[in-house]
PDB file of C-alpha atoms in Angstrom:
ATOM      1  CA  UNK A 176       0.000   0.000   0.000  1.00 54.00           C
ATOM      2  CA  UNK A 177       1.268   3.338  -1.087  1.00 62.00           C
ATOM      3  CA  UNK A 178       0.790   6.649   0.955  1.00 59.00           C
ATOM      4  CA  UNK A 179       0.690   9.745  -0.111  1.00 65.00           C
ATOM      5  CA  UNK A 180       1.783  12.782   1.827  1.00 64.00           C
ATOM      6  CA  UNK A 181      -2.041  13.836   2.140  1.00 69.00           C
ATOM      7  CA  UNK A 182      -3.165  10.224   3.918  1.00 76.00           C
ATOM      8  CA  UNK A 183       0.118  10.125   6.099  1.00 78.00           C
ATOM      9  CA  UNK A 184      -0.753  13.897   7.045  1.00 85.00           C
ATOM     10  CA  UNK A 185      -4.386  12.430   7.933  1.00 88.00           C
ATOM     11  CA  UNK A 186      -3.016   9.377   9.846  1.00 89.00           C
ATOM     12  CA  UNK A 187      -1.484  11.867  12.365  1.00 91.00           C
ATOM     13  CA  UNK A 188      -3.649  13.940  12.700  1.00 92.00           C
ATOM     14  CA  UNK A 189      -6.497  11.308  13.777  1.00 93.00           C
ATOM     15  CA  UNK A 190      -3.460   9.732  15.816  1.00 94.00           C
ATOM     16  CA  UNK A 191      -2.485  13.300  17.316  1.00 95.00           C
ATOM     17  CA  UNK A 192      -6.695  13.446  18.187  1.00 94.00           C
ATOM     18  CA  UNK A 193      -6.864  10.647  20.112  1.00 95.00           C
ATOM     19  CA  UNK A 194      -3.896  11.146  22.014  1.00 94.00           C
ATOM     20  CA  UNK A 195      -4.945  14.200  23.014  1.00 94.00           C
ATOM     21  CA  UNK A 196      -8.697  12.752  24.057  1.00 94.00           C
ATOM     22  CA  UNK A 197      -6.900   9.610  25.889  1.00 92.00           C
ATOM     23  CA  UNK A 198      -4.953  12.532  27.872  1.00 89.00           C
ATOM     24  CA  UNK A 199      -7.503  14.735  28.896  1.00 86.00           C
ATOM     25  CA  UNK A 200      -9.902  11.929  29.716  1.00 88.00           C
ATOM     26  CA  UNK A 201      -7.587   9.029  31.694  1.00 86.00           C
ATOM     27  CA  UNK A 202      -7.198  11.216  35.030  1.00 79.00           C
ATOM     28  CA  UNK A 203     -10.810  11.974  35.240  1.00 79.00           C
ATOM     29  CA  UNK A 204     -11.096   8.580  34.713  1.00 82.00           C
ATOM     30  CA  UNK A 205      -8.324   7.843  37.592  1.00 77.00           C
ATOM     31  CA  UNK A 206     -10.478  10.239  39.858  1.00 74.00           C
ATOM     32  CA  UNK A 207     -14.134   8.176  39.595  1.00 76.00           C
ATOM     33  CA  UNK A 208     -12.352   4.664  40.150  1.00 76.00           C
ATOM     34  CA  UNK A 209     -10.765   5.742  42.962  1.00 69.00           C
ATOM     35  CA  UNK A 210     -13.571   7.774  45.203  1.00 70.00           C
ATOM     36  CA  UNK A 211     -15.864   5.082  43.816  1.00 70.00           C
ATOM     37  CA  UNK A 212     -13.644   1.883  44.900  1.00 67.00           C
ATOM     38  CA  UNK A 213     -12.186   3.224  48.124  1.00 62.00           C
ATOM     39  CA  UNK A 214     -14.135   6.346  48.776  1.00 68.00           C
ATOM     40  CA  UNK A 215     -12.437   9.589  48.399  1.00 66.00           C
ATOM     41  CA  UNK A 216     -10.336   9.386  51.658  1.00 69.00           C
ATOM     42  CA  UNK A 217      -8.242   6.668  50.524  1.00 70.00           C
ATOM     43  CA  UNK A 218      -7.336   8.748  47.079  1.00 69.00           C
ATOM     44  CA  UNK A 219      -3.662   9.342  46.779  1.00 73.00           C
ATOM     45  CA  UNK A 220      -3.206  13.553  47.853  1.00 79.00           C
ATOM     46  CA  UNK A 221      -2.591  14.417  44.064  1.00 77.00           C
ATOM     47  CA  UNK A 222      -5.988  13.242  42.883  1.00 72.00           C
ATOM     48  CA  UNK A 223      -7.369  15.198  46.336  1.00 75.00           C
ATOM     49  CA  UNK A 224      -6.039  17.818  45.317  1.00 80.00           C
ATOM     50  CA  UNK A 225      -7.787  17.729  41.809  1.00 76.00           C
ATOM     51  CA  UNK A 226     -11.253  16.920  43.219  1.00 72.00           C
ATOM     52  CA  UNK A 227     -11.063  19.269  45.833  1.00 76.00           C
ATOM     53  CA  UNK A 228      -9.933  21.798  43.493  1.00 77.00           C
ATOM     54  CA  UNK A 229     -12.718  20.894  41.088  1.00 74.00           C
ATOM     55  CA  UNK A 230     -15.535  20.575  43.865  1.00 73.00           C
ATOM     56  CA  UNK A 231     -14.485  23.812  45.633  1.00 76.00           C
ATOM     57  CA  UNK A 232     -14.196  26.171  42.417  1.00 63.00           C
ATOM     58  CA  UNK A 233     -17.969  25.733  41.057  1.00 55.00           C
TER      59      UNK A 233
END
């Protein structure tokens, strides 16, 4: 199969999109399993730091 500088542009950027939706989603997804699991007091103090910074700024 042959590529042409227009489908290997393509390839990245669909490659570059879900990287970027993998990062932005994975800690949130960190966050639930953890306060659901363990309940929030046993989350590590980074990801309290997140939800508390998330719950106390709305």
């Amino acid at each position: 199969m042959v590529f042409t500088k227009q489908k290997s542009d393509k390839l990245e950027a669909i490659a570059s999109g879900l990287c970027l939706i993998h990062s932005v989603v994975i800690p949130f997804l960190f966050i639930v399993q953890n306060c659901s699991v363990a309940g929030c007091s046993d989350t590590p103090v980074g990801l309290q730091l997140i939800i508390n910074h998330i719950t106390i700024s709305k």
